[in-house]
Short mmCIF file of C-alpha atoms in Angstrom, two decimals:
data_model
loop_
_atom_site.label_atom_id
_atom_site.label_comp_id
_atom_site.label_asym_id
_atom_site.label_seq_id
_atom_site.Cartn_x
_atom_site.Cartn_y
_atom_site.Cartn_z
CA MET A 130 -116.21 -112.57 -103.76
CA GLY A 131 -118.47 -115.37 -104.22
CA GLN A 132 -118.37 -118.55 -102.19
CA GLU A 133 -116.62 -121.23 -103.86
CA TYR A 134 -118.86 -124.62 -103.36
CA LEU A 135 -117.40 -127.93 -103.24
CA LEU A 136 -120.46 -129.73 -103.44
CA GLN A 137 -123.13 -128.54 -105.63
CA VAL A 138 -126.59 -130.25 -105.85
CA GLN A 139 -128.38 -128.74 -108.99
CA ASN A 140 -132.49 -129.70 -109.68
CA VAL A 141 -132.02 -133.05 -108.41
CA THR A 142 -135.51 -135.29 -108.57
CA LYS A 143 -135.51 -139.28 -107.45
CA GLN A 144 -138.29 -140.80 -108.72
CA TYR A 145 -139.41 -144.65 -107.88
CA GLY A 146 -141.82 -145.30 -110.58
CA GLU A 147 -144.81 -143.06 -109.50
CA LYS A 148 -143.40 -141.94 -106.60
CA ILE A 149 -141.41 -138.58 -106.22
CA ALA A 150 -138.75 -139.34 -103.44
CA LEU A 151 -136.62 -136.04 -104.14
CA ASN A 152 -138.13 -133.06 -106.35
CA ASP A 153 -136.05 -130.19 -107.78
CA PHE A 154 -133.79 -130.25 -105.26
CA SER A 155 -130.47 -127.75 -104.96
CA MET A 156 -127.99 -127.30 -102.19
CA ASP A 157 -124.51 -126.55 -102.16
CA ILE A 158 -121.70 -126.82 -99.81
CA CYS A 159 -118.60 -125.65 -99.16
CA GLN A 160 -115.28 -125.99 -97.42
CA GLY A 161 -115.26 -126.80 -94.16
CA GLU A 162 -119.23 -126.40 -93.51
CA ILE A 163 -120.96 -128.46 -91.20
CA VAL A 164 -124.72 -128.94 -93.40
CA ALA A 165 -127.35 -131.02 -91.58
CA LEU A 166 -130.36 -132.36 -93.18
CA ILE A 167 -133.54 -132.71 -91.30
CA GLY A 168 -137.02 -133.74 -92.34
CA GLU A 169 -139.28 -136.63 -91.32
CA ASN A 170 -139.48 -139.90 -92.08
CA GLY A 171 -139.41 -140.62 -95.54
CA ALA A 172 -138.71 -136.88 -96.15
CA GLY A 173 -135.75 -137.78 -98.71
CA LYS A 174 -133.04 -137.45 -96.94
CA THR A 175 -131.40 -140.80 -97.27
CA THR A 176 -132.33 -140.34 -100.79
CA LEU A 177 -130.51 -137.18 -101.00
CA LEU A 178 -127.54 -138.78 -99.68
CA ASN A 179 -127.43 -141.95 -101.65
CA ILE A 180 -127.24 -139.50 -104.82
CA ILE A 181 -124.45 -137.49 -103.38
CA CYS A 182 -122.43 -140.97 -102.95
CA GLY A 183 -123.24 -142.15 -106.26
CA TYR A 184 -125.12 -144.95 -104.65
CA CYS A 185 -128.36 -144.24 -106.57
CA LYS A 186 -128.97 -141.89 -110.34
CA PRO A 187 -130.69 -138.97 -110.23
CA SER A 188 -133.82 -138.79 -112.36
CA ALA A 189 -132.95 -135.32 -113.23
CA GLY A 190 -130.82 -132.96 -111.77
CA GLN A 191 -127.21 -133.39 -111.36
CA VAL A 192 -124.51 -133.87 -108.86
CA GLN A 193 -121.43 -132.01 -108.73
CA TYR A 194 -118.23 -132.39 -106.81
CA LYS A 195 -115.44 -130.14 -107.27
CA GLY A 196 -116.78 -129.03 -110.49
CA LYS A 197 -117.58 -132.45 -112.01
CA ASN A 198 -120.42 -134.45 -112.46
CA ILE A 199 -120.15 -137.25 -110.07
CA VAL A 200 -122.67 -139.51 -112.49
CA ALA A 201 -120.28 -139.10 -115.55
CA ASN A 202 -117.10 -139.29 -113.16
CA PRO A 203 -117.88 -141.58 -110.39
CA LEU A 204 -114.24 -141.62 -109.32
CA ILE A 205 -114.43 -138.64 -107.93
CA THR A 206 -116.76 -140.29 -105.10
CA ARG A 207 -113.37 -142.18 -103.92
CA GLU A 208 -113.05 -139.16 -102.04
CA PHE A 209 -116.33 -139.62 -99.93
CA GLY A 210 -116.07 -140.51 -96.52
CA VAL A 211 -119.90 -142.45 -96.70
CA LEU A 212 -121.65 -143.49 -93.38
CA ILE A 213 -124.92 -144.75 -94.67
CA GLU A 214 -126.79 -147.73 -92.79
CA PRO A 215 -122.62 -149.12 -92.36
CA GLN A 216 -122.49 -152.10 -94.07
CA PHE A 217 -119.79 -154.91 -92.53
CA LEU A 218 -119.09 -158.47 -94.28
CA ASP A 219 -120.32 -159.79 -90.44
CA TYR A 220 -118.47 -162.96 -91.05
CA ILE A 221 -115.15 -161.46 -90.20
CA SER A 222 -113.75 -159.76 -87.57
CA ALA A 223 -114.05 -155.62 -87.26
CA GLU A 224 -110.34 -155.90 -87.77
CA GLU A 225 -110.83 -157.82 -91.40
CA ASN A 226 -113.48 -155.44 -92.18
CA LEU A 227 -111.46 -152.64 -92.38
CA ARG A 228 -107.97 -154.45 -93.92
CA LEU A 229 -110.13 -155.41 -96.47
CA LEU A 230 -111.06 -152.40 -97.16
CA SER A 231 -107.92 -150.52 -96.93
CA GLN A 232 -106.58 -153.46 -99.84
CA LEU A 233 -108.79 -151.72 -102.25
CA THR A 234 -106.91 -148.78 -101.71
CA ASN A 235 -103.98 -150.38 -102.38
CA GLN A 236 -102.34 -149.45 -98.93
CA LYS A 237 -101.11 -150.95 -96.05
CA GLN A 238 -102.70 -148.87 -93.35
CA ASP A 239 -102.41 -151.45 -90.32
CA ILE A 240 -100.91 -148.33 -88.04
CA ARG A 241 -104.23 -146.33 -89.20
CA ILE A 242 -106.74 -149.11 -88.31
CA LYS A 243 -104.93 -149.68 -85.16
CA GLU A 244 -105.58 -145.69 -84.61
CA LEU A 245 -109.40 -145.84 -85.49
CA LEU A 246 -109.89 -148.87 -83.59
CA GLU A 247 -108.37 -147.21 -80.27
CA LYS A 248 -110.23 -143.88 -81.17
CA THR A 249 -113.41 -145.72 -81.43
CA GLU A 250 -112.72 -147.93 -78.05
CA LEU A 251 -113.16 -151.03 -80.43
CA TYR A 252 -109.71 -152.13 -80.13
CA SER A 253 -110.24 -154.85 -77.18
CA SER A 254 -113.42 -156.44 -79.57
CA ARG A 255 -111.01 -156.24 -82.66
CA LYS A 256 -111.13 -160.10 -83.20
CA LYS A 257 -114.67 -160.45 -82.62
CA LYS A 258 -116.94 -160.90 -85.82
CA VAL A 259 -118.79 -158.32 -86.56
CA LYS A 260 -122.52 -160.22 -86.34
CA GLU A 261 -121.75 -160.13 -82.58
CA PHE A 262 -121.33 -156.57 -82.33
CA SER A 263 -124.13 -153.95 -80.99
CA PHE A 264 -125.66 -151.70 -83.35
CA GLY A 265 -123.62 -148.86 -81.58
CA MET A 266 -120.61 -150.97 -81.80
CA LYS A 267 -121.28 -151.18 -85.82
CA GLN A 268 -122.03 -147.47 -86.24
CA ARG A 269 -118.57 -146.84 -84.43
CA LEU A 270 -116.67 -149.28 -86.69
CA GLY A 271 -118.79 -147.91 -89.67
CA LEU A 272 -116.82 -144.57 -88.53
CA CYS A 273 -113.44 -145.94 -88.65
CA GLN A 274 -114.65 -147.04 -92.14
CA CYS A 275 -115.32 -143.70 -93.22
CA LEU A 276 -111.90 -142.47 -91.80
CA LEU A 277 -109.71 -145.37 -93.14
CA THR A 278 -108.93 -143.44 -95.87
CA GLU A 279 -108.32 -139.39 -96.67
CA VAL A 280 -111.51 -137.99 -96.72
CA GLY A 281 -112.28 -135.00 -98.58
CA PHE A 282 -116.13 -134.88 -97.96
CA LEU A 283 -118.01 -136.67 -95.08
CA ILE A 284 -121.43 -138.00 -95.56
CA LEU A 285 -123.14 -139.38 -92.62
CA ASP A 286 -126.79 -140.83 -92.08
CA GLU A 287 -128.11 -140.42 -88.63
CA PRO A 288 -125.01 -141.09 -86.78
CA PHE A 289 -126.34 -140.87 -83.74
CA VAL A 290 -128.53 -143.38 -83.83
CA GLY A 291 -128.03 -146.05 -80.93
CA LEU A 292 -124.87 -144.38 -79.45
CA ASP A 293 -124.62 -144.06 -76.14
CA PRO A 294 -123.53 -140.74 -74.87
CA ILE A 295 -119.92 -140.93 -74.65
CA GLY A 296 -120.36 -142.69 -78.69
CA LYS A 297 -122.09 -139.81 -79.51
CA GLU A 298 -119.33 -137.32 -78.37
CA LEU A 299 -117.06 -139.15 -80.29
CA PHE A 300 -118.93 -138.50 -83.37
CA LYS A 301 -119.42 -135.28 -82.55
CA GLN A 302 -116.32 -134.27 -82.06
CA THR A 303 -114.89 -136.21 -84.92
CA ILE A 304 -116.93 -134.05 -86.94
CA LEU A 305 -116.24 -131.14 -85.84
CA ASP A 306 -112.60 -131.77 -86.11
CA MET A 307 -112.87 -132.64 -89.12
CA ALA A 308 -114.77 -129.47 -90.43
CA HIS A 309 -112.88 -127.32 -88.28
CA LYS A 310 -109.17 -128.56 -88.19
CA GLN A 311 -109.15 -130.51 -91.66
CA ASN A 312 -111.24 -127.98 -93.61
CA VAL A 313 -113.88 -131.24 -94.43
CA PRO A 314 -117.32 -130.15 -95.36
CA VAL A 315 -119.67 -132.79 -93.32
CA LEU A 316 -123.01 -133.70 -94.68
CA PHE A 317 -125.36 -135.55 -91.92
CA SER A 318 -128.70 -136.26 -91.41
CA SER A 319 -130.64 -136.30 -88.32
CA HIS A 320 -133.88 -136.18 -86.54
CA ASP A 321 -132.04 -134.74 -83.22
CA LEU A 322 -131.93 -130.65 -83.36
CA ASP A 323 -130.18 -130.88 -80.19
CA ASP A 324 -127.52 -132.53 -81.78
CA VAL A 325 -127.57 -130.87 -84.91
CA ASP A 326 -127.89 -127.41 -82.87
CA GLU A 327 -124.93 -128.32 -80.85
CA ILE A 328 -122.30 -128.69 -83.96
CA CYS A 329 -123.90 -127.60 -87.44
CA ASP A 330 -123.30 -124.46 -89.52
CA ARG A 331 -126.27 -124.71 -91.47
CA VAL A 332 -129.50 -126.55 -91.59
CA VAL A 333 -131.09 -127.56 -94.55
CA MET A 334 -135.00 -128.86 -94.21
CA ILE A 335 -136.83 -131.49 -96.54
CA SER A 336 -140.38 -132.32 -96.66
CA LYS A 337 -141.98 -134.72 -99.28
CA GLY A 338 -138.90 -134.45 -101.18
CA ASN A 339 -139.53 -130.65 -101.16
CA LYS A 340 -136.58 -128.22 -99.71
CA GLN A 341 -138.48 -126.63 -97.21
CA LEU A 342 -135.55 -124.37 -95.54
CA ASP A 343 -131.96 -123.63 -95.86
CA GLN A 344 -130.32 -121.83 -93.48
CA PRO A 345 -127.28 -120.66 -91.95
CA LEU A 346 -127.60 -121.46 -87.45
CA GLU A 347 -126.88 -117.45 -87.11
CA HIS A 348 -129.49 -118.02 -83.99
CA LYS A 349 -127.09 -119.67 -81.88
CA GLN A 350 -125.30 -116.39 -80.44
CA THR A 351 -128.98 -114.91 -79.85
CA TYR A 352 -131.30 -115.05 -76.73
CA THR A 353 -135.06 -115.22 -76.16
CA VAL A 354 -136.31 -113.45 -73.17
CA LYS A 355 -140.13 -114.56 -71.71
CA ILE A 356 -141.67 -112.19 -69.71
CA GLU A 357 -144.79 -114.62 -67.57
CA CYS A 358 -147.82 -112.47 -66.71
CA THR A 359 -151.89 -112.08 -67.23
CA ILE A 360 -152.26 -111.34 -70.82
CA SER A 361 -155.60 -109.51 -72.14
CA ASP A 362 -156.56 -108.49 -75.40
CA ASP A 363 -155.95 -104.72 -74.44
CA ILE A 364 -152.60 -104.96 -72.92
CA LYS A 365 -151.29 -107.20 -76.20
CA ARG A 366 -152.38 -104.07 -78.46
CA SER A 367 -150.78 -101.93 -76.26
CA LEU A 368 -147.44 -104.10 -75.85
CA MET A 369 -147.77 -104.71 -79.85
CA GLU A 370 -148.39 -100.37 -80.40
CA LYS A 371 -145.26 -99.73 -78.38
CA CYS A 372 -142.71 -102.56 -78.51
CA GLY A 373 -143.34 -104.05 -82.09
CA GLU A 374 -141.56 -107.40 -82.60
CA LEU A 375 -143.30 -109.99 -79.74
CA SER A 376 -144.81 -112.94 -79.58
CA PHE A 377 -147.33 -114.31 -77.09
CA PHE A 378 -147.15 -118.04 -76.04
CA GLU A 379 -150.58 -118.93 -73.63
CA ASP A 380 -149.46 -116.53 -70.82
CA LYS A 381 -146.13 -115.53 -72.05
CA ILE A 382 -144.38 -112.93 -73.86
CA MET A 383 -141.91 -113.41 -75.59
CA PHE A 384 -139.21 -111.35 -77.76
CA GLN A 385 -135.46 -111.54 -78.75
CA ASP A 386 -134.39 -107.52 -78.25
CA GLU A 387 -133.81 -107.30 -74.24
CA THR A 388 -133.71 -103.88 -74.48
CA LEU A 389 -137.47 -104.17 -74.39
CA ILE A 390 -138.15 -105.13 -70.86
CA ILE A 391 -138.27 -101.78 -69.08
CA ASP A 392 -140.81 -100.78 -71.70
CA ILE A 393 -142.76 -103.30 -71.31
CA GLN A 394 -142.90 -103.51 -67.35
CA LYS A 395 -143.74 -100.18 -67.70
CA ILE A 396 -146.87 -101.01 -70.12
CA LEU A 397 -147.84 -104.00 -67.88
CA LEU A 398 -147.74 -101.59 -64.42
CA GLN A 399 -149.77 -98.70 -66.09
CA LYS A 400 -152.61 -101.64 -66.67
CA GLY A 401 -152.43 -102.85 -63.06
CA HIS A 402 -150.32 -106.28 -64.18
CA TYR A 403 -147.37 -107.93 -62.42
CA ILE A 404 -144.80 -110.02 -64.07
CA CYS A 405 -144.83 -113.30 -62.59
CA GLY A 406 -141.93 -114.85 -63.92
CA PHE A 407 -138.96 -113.78 -66.28
CA SER A 408 -136.15 -116.14 -68.00
CA VAL A 409 -133.57 -115.75 -70.44
CA GLN A 410 -133.11 -118.64 -73.01
CA LYS A 411 -130.26 -119.21 -75.24
CA ASN A 412 -131.96 -119.82 -78.85
CA ASN A 413 -131.77 -123.50 -80.35
CA LEU A 414 -133.25 -125.07 -83.05
CA LYS A 415 -136.32 -126.25 -81.27
CA SER A 416 -137.32 -122.39 -80.54
CA LEU A 417 -136.64 -121.41 -84.16
CA PHE A 418 -139.58 -124.44 -84.80
CA GLY A 419 -141.32 -123.59 -82.34
CA MET A 420 -140.89 -126.66 -80.47
CA GLU A 421 -140.77 -125.44 -77.22
CA GLY A 422 -143.15 -123.23 -75.50
CA MET B 1444 -101.59 -154.83 -108.36
CA ASN B 1445 -105.06 -153.12 -110.48
CA THR B 1446 -108.04 -152.53 -109.19
CA LEU B 1447 -109.71 -155.67 -111.04
CA ALA B 1448 -107.13 -157.60 -109.17
CA ILE B 1449 -107.88 -156.45 -106.08
CA ILE B 1450 -111.17 -156.95 -106.20
CA THR B 1451 -110.87 -160.83 -107.44
CA LYS B 1452 -108.19 -161.14 -104.50
CA ILE B 1453 -110.59 -159.82 -101.94
CA GLU B 1454 -113.85 -161.63 -103.67
CA LEU B 1455 -111.72 -164.87 -103.14
CA LYS B 1456 -110.87 -164.48 -99.71
CA LYS B 1457 -114.59 -163.87 -99.44
CA LEU B 1458 -115.55 -167.05 -100.95
CA PHE B 1459 -113.12 -169.22 -99.07
CA GLN B 1460 -113.89 -167.13 -95.72
CA ARG B 1461 -117.88 -168.18 -96.19
CA LYS B 1462 -118.86 -171.46 -94.84
CA ASP B 1463 -121.60 -172.06 -97.50
CA SER B 1464 -118.72 -171.81 -100.55
CA TRP B 1465 -117.36 -174.76 -98.48
CA LEU B 1466 -120.50 -177.09 -99.42
CA MET B 1467 -118.94 -177.10 -102.90
CA PHE B 1468 -115.85 -178.97 -101.68
CA THR B 1469 -118.58 -181.79 -101.07
CA ILE B 1470 -118.48 -182.70 -104.92
CA LEU B 1471 -114.99 -184.49 -103.75
CA LEU B 1472 -116.63 -186.95 -101.79
CA VAL B 1473 -117.88 -187.97 -105.17
CA PRO B 1474 -114.53 -189.80 -106.27
CA ILE B 1475 -113.75 -190.61 -102.88
CA LEU B 1476 -117.27 -192.54 -101.61
CA TYR B 1477 -116.83 -194.07 -105.52
CA SER B 1478 -113.13 -195.40 -105.09
CA VAL B 1479 -113.98 -196.64 -101.74
CA GLY B 1480 -117.12 -198.27 -102.94
CA LEU B 1481 -115.68 -200.07 -105.94
CA ALA B 1482 -112.12 -200.96 -104.06
CA SER B 1483 -114.38 -202.94 -101.67
CA ASN B 1484 -116.57 -204.51 -103.96
CA SER B 1485 -119.49 -202.93 -101.97
CA ASP B 1486 -123.13 -203.90 -103.76
CA VAL B 1487 -124.06 -200.26 -103.78
CA ILE B 1488 -121.50 -198.98 -106.01
CA THR B 1489 -121.04 -200.62 -109.58
CA TYR B 1490 -118.76 -199.91 -112.72
CA THR B 1491 -120.18 -200.96 -115.58
CA GLY B 1492 -117.95 -199.42 -118.14
CA ALA B 1493 -116.08 -201.24 -121.08
CA GLY B 1494 -112.58 -202.26 -120.12
CA ASN B 1495 -110.57 -201.61 -116.90
CA ILE B 1496 -110.57 -197.86 -116.52
CA THR B 1497 -107.14 -195.38 -116.30
CA ALA B 1498 -106.53 -192.67 -113.91
CA ILE B 1499 -107.89 -189.83 -116.21
CA GLY B 1500 -110.73 -191.99 -117.50
CA PHE B 1501 -112.04 -192.15 -113.64
CA ALA B 1502 -111.34 -188.42 -113.33
CA SER B 1503 -113.31 -187.92 -116.20
CA ALA B 1504 -116.13 -190.06 -115.05
CA MET B 1505 -116.45 -188.85 -111.71
CA PHE B 1506 -116.48 -185.34 -113.78
CA GLN B 1507 -119.89 -186.59 -115.35
CA MET B 1508 -121.22 -188.07 -112.41
CA SER B 1509 -120.65 -184.78 -110.22
CA GLN B 1510 -122.57 -183.35 -113.29
CA SER B 1511 -125.47 -185.64 -113.32
CA MET B 1512 -125.92 -184.85 -109.67
CA PHE B 1513 -127.43 -181.65 -110.09
CA ILE B 1514 -127.11 -180.71 -106.37
CA PHE B 1515 -123.77 -179.69 -107.09
CA ASN B 1516 -125.10 -176.88 -109.85
CA VAL B 1517 -127.48 -176.12 -107.49
CA ILE B 1518 -124.89 -175.27 -104.74
CA LEU B 1519 -122.68 -173.53 -106.94
CA SER B 1520 -125.86 -171.38 -108.46
CA ALA B 1521 -126.33 -170.45 -104.79
CA ILE B 1522 -122.74 -169.24 -103.73
CA VAL B 1523 -123.20 -166.88 -106.92
CA GLY B 1524 -126.22 -165.65 -106.11
CA ARG B 1525 -124.71 -164.94 -102.66
CA SER B 1526 -121.66 -163.33 -103.90
CA LEU B 1527 -123.96 -160.73 -105.91
CA ALA B 1528 -127.85 -160.58 -105.17
CA SER B 1529 -127.35 -160.84 -101.17
CA GLU B 1530 -124.71 -158.53 -101.33
CA ILE B 1531 -127.00 -155.92 -103.60
CA GLU B 1532 -129.43 -156.71 -101.09
CA ASN B 1533 -128.18 -156.13 -97.95
CA LYS B 1534 -126.29 -152.96 -99.70
CA SER B 1535 -122.61 -154.63 -98.82
CA ILE B 1536 -121.92 -153.82 -102.25
CA ARG B 1537 -121.96 -150.42 -101.23
CA LEU B 1538 -118.80 -151.09 -99.70
CA TYR B 1539 -116.60 -151.05 -102.84
CA VAL B 1540 -119.24 -148.74 -104.76
CA ASN B 1541 -116.98 -145.46 -103.40
CA ARG B 1542 -113.89 -146.69 -103.10
CA ILE B 1543 -113.65 -148.42 -106.41
CA GLY B 1544 -116.05 -146.13 -108.52
CA VAL B 1545 -116.32 -147.78 -111.45
CA ARG B 1546 -119.13 -150.63 -110.94
CA LYS B 1547 -118.28 -152.53 -114.20
CA LEU B 1548 -114.97 -153.55 -112.38
CA ILE B 1549 -116.89 -154.59 -109.32
CA TYR B 1550 -118.93 -156.99 -111.35
CA GLY B 1551 -115.77 -158.05 -113.51
CA GLY B 1552 -114.04 -159.18 -110.02
CA LYS B 1553 -116.86 -160.84 -108.39
CA GLU B 1554 -117.60 -162.79 -112.02
CA LEU B 1555 -113.60 -163.59 -112.11
CA ALA B 1556 -113.22 -164.61 -108.52
CA LEU B 1557 -115.87 -167.27 -109.19
CA LEU B 1558 -114.89 -168.38 -112.44
CA ILE B 1559 -111.02 -168.97 -110.83
CA PHE B 1560 -113.08 -170.86 -107.57
CA SER B 1561 -114.74 -173.28 -110.21
CA VAL B 1562 -111.48 -173.67 -111.76
CA PHE B 1563 -110.12 -174.49 -108.65
CA ILE B 1564 -113.02 -176.73 -107.40
CA ASP B 1565 -112.66 -178.74 -110.61
CA ILE B 1566 -108.85 -179.09 -110.22
CA LEU B 1567 -109.23 -180.27 -106.95
CA LEU B 1568 -111.94 -182.79 -108.30
CA VAL B 1569 -109.41 -183.96 -110.85
CA LEU B 1570 -106.42 -184.18 -108.46
CA THR B 1571 -108.75 -185.94 -105.69
CA SER B 1572 -109.70 -188.51 -108.05
CA ILE B 1573 -106.48 -189.80 -108.97
CA ALA B 1574 -105.14 -189.80 -106.03
CA PHE B 1575 -107.95 -191.79 -104.55
CA TYR B 1576 -107.50 -193.96 -107.93
CA TYR B 1577 -104.18 -194.99 -107.07
CA ALA B 1578 -104.48 -195.17 -103.35
CA VAL B 1579 -108.00 -197.02 -103.29
CA LEU B 1580 -109.40 -198.20 -106.54
CA ILE B 1581 -106.00 -199.83 -107.93
CA HIS B 1582 -106.81 -202.41 -105.11
CA ASN B 1583 -109.60 -203.72 -107.64
CA PRO B 1584 -108.06 -204.84 -110.49
CA LYS B 1585 -111.14 -205.57 -112.53
CA VAL B 1586 -112.52 -201.74 -112.66
CA ALA B 1587 -108.70 -200.34 -112.48
CA SER B 1588 -106.40 -200.79 -115.17
CA GLY B 1589 -103.65 -199.03 -112.96
CA ILE B 1590 -102.22 -196.97 -115.78
CA PHE B 1591 -102.69 -192.87 -115.82
CA TYR B 1592 -103.74 -192.61 -119.19
CA ASP B 1593 -104.03 -195.03 -122.92
CA SER B 1594 -105.02 -193.84 -126.25
CA ASN B 1595 -108.77 -192.28 -125.09
CA VAL B 1596 -106.76 -189.88 -123.12
CA GLY B 1597 -107.45 -186.57 -125.30
CA MET B 1598 -111.40 -187.43 -125.54
CA GLU B 1599 -111.43 -187.75 -121.94
CA ILE B 1600 -109.47 -184.55 -120.71
CA VAL B 1601 -111.79 -182.73 -123.22
CA GLN B 1602 -114.61 -184.55 -121.34
CA ILE B 1603 -113.76 -182.74 -118.24
CA VAL B 1604 -112.94 -179.25 -119.80
CA CYS B 1605 -116.34 -179.48 -121.37
CA ASN B 1606 -118.04 -180.09 -117.42
CA CYS B 1607 -116.07 -177.51 -116.27
CA ILE B 1608 -117.17 -174.92 -119.09
CA PHE B 1609 -120.60 -175.58 -118.28
CA TRP B 1610 -120.08 -174.95 -114.69
CA LEU B 1611 -118.33 -171.58 -116.04
CA ILE B 1612 -121.71 -171.39 -118.02
CA THR B 1613 -123.34 -171.74 -114.88
CA ILE B 1614 -121.67 -168.48 -113.22
CA PHE B 1615 -122.13 -166.46 -116.22
CA LEU B 1616 -125.92 -167.32 -115.98
CA VAL B 1617 -126.55 -166.87 -112.54
CA MET B 1618 -124.15 -163.69 -112.04
CA LEU B 1619 -126.52 -162.05 -114.83
CA MET B 1620 -129.87 -163.32 -112.82
CA ALA B 1621 -128.35 -162.10 -109.39
CA THR B 1622 -128.37 -158.34 -111.14
CA LYS B 1623 -131.81 -158.33 -111.06
CA LEU B 1624 -133.28 -161.44 -108.49
CA LYS B 1625 -132.91 -162.31 -104.82
CA THR B 1626 -130.17 -165.32 -103.96
CA LEU B 1627 -132.97 -167.92 -103.54
CA VAL B 1628 -134.74 -166.86 -106.54
CA CYS B 1629 -131.71 -167.13 -108.47
CA VAL B 1630 -131.40 -170.78 -107.31
CA GLY B 1631 -134.83 -171.30 -108.14
CA VAL B 1632 -135.20 -170.13 -111.65
CA TYR B 1633 -131.70 -171.61 -112.26
CA MET B 1634 -132.83 -174.87 -111.38
CA ILE B 1635 -135.91 -174.79 -113.92
CA LEU B 1636 -133.37 -173.12 -116.68
CA TYR B 1637 -131.89 -176.13 -115.87
CA ILE B 1638 -134.54 -178.43 -116.55
CA ILE B 1639 -135.48 -176.94 -119.51
CA MET B 1640 -131.83 -177.02 -120.92
CA ASN B 1641 -131.96 -180.39 -120.18
CA LEU B 1642 -135.17 -180.88 -121.99
CA MET B 1643 -133.73 -178.73 -125.18
CA SER B 1644 -130.69 -180.77 -125.36
CA TYR B 1645 -133.64 -183.69 -126.55
CA ILE B 1646 -135.27 -181.44 -129.34
CA ASP B 1647 -133.57 -181.60 -132.80
CA GLY B 1648 -133.31 -177.80 -133.80
CA ILE B 1649 -133.14 -176.11 -130.66
CA LYS B 1650 -130.76 -178.65 -128.86
CA TYR B 1651 -127.63 -176.46 -129.92
CA LEU B 1652 -128.88 -173.58 -127.76
CA SER B 1653 -128.59 -175.68 -124.57
CA PRO B 1654 -125.03 -176.24 -123.15
CA LEU B 1655 -126.19 -179.60 -121.74
CA HIS B 1656 -126.60 -181.20 -125.49
CA TYR B 1657 -122.89 -180.17 -125.74
CA VAL B 1658 -122.03 -181.65 -122.64
CA VAL B 1659 -123.80 -185.24 -123.46
CA ALA B 1660 -122.37 -184.88 -127.59
CA VAL B 1661 -118.82 -184.76 -125.90
CA SER B 1662 -119.13 -187.94 -123.26
CA SER B 1663 -120.91 -189.62 -126.28
CA ASN B 1664 -118.57 -191.18 -129.01
CA SER B 1665 -120.95 -189.56 -131.95
CA PRO B 1666 -119.03 -188.94 -135.30
CA GLN B 1667 -119.54 -185.25 -134.85
CA ILE B 1668 -117.43 -185.09 -132.20
CA THR B 1669 -114.84 -182.72 -133.24
CA PHE B 1670 -117.67 -180.27 -134.40
CA SER B 1671 -119.58 -180.40 -131.06
CA ILE B 1672 -116.30 -179.62 -128.93
CA ILE B 1673 -115.52 -176.14 -131.04
CA LEU B 1674 -119.40 -175.22 -131.06
CA PHE B 1675 -119.39 -176.04 -127.62
CA PHE B 1676 -116.04 -173.51 -127.23
CA LEU B 1677 -117.64 -170.43 -129.58
CA TYR B 1678 -121.03 -171.06 -127.61
CA ALA B 1679 -119.52 -170.63 -124.00
CA ILE B 1680 -117.18 -167.50 -125.27
CA CYS B 1681 -120.19 -166.17 -126.96
CA VAL B 1682 -122.69 -166.62 -123.52
CA GLY B 1683 -119.61 -165.23 -121.46
CA ILE B 1684 -119.21 -162.17 -123.84
CA LEU B 1685 -122.91 -161.48 -123.93
CA PHE B 1686 -123.84 -162.28 -119.93
CA THR B 1687 -121.02 -160.30 -118.64
CA HIS B 1688 -122.02 -157.28 -120.74
CA ILE B 1689 -125.56 -157.40 -120.12
CA GLY B 1690 -124.69 -158.07 -116.09
CA ILE B 1691 -122.43 -154.91 -116.78
CA ARG B 1692 -124.89 -152.54 -118.25
CA LYS B 1693 -127.66 -153.45 -115.47
CA ILE B 1694 -125.40 -153.06 -112.56
CA GLU B 1695 -124.06 -149.77 -114.16
CA LYS B 1696 -127.97 -148.78 -114.12
CA MET B 1697 -129.35 -149.54 -110.98
CA ASP B 1698 -129.55 -148.31 -107.49
CA LEU B 1699 -127.54 -149.92 -105.10
#
């Protein structure tokens, strides 16, 4: 049975004059999935999020939510909870900002506002004008804005930036709760691979507007074994012949299949080498991208 | 409550919460200072009108005086510019985009709120003028007749309404500019346009394109005054519909 996609980005291109910010980009998101967008600065992550939210119009291609084109049916974006560079009216208080937003949905949400302000630990600052808020506080208030109404899809642009560890944890927990308890899909961008690794189910990498990678994080339950020893070309050859998939980095032999340890040890001993160090590490995104030695 | 009404209500709330909007209320100082000056026989403020002035006549004169003090047009253009251009620039307009979905309602709601704000200020100006006429100016019998209106009342009301309409046209025009330009640029361009409109109003043939021509024509008792009034009303309706339509088209197409 095929998966049913809630959001489909189909061959989206966004061009600003001569500059192509997104190039023929496609991706899908299912119900309850947490997807992280990663990529260097200016890769096109925020542009993609802006297009999905309906802030920007694609130059080509389309975004479908629940099978409806977002550009042709802008009303469906009302279901989105969005946190992209959180915007407020900074001359009024945090509470008034939320109240104003709740008026837009024509609902009285005093209890929900209180609940959210307490959850984000902003309740004591609720009467303060937003212009007096720190960046982290604004980020928390942005989360309140996002969750004020019932959300069908959560979109966050670099949500962990400027947050203290408690704030970060709050955001992560919220994302996990939304996805796993309420089955709401979450799409967020981040530069922090540790954060991404911790909470997301799938990672999509963008570089210069092009999709470089789209894969589930299946490595979460896998491990890399590292053996430290003196490695000569002769040993490398012997190991590769007998053990197959190994990788070498400086004086380290790295592999995923722990059953190979005995074979490797035997070959090293036959060649008169000893193991100087040994470690087993849970795989993460950094190791996937070769950012850890 | 429908969405347009909700946006208008929120925008009005925002207008009254923003300190720069309060600058527009300084327009009320015009009748206050003028009436006090005349009542105290100040050398600085003089009255050169024919005959004693009625309460409505005084209100109408205060409108014309405010209009000639270009500064209130500049303040109004800055308020309008900030309402849209600044929100586009700092992206706070995005607060509406998801929750409303339909962009023409955002533009419409903002414009409607500004029109209401402008009319509110106009009503306050009339009330303040009348209040100070009876409270202060009446003490100078050489200027104030002490009666509410006379046979000229119809024309005086038309003059007040025409001045109000000019401010409404300012709102339509600056709203349209604000879809493309930043607030300060809007104010600058408006000032230049105001000067151009002023010059145009003196040039035969093209003077009918300038709203200031109608404001001047209505305040002078020219023989073609009825024609000018009808033309000005039609002009304002056309400009309002056209500029709003273009503004909505622009905001619907743009990246916010």
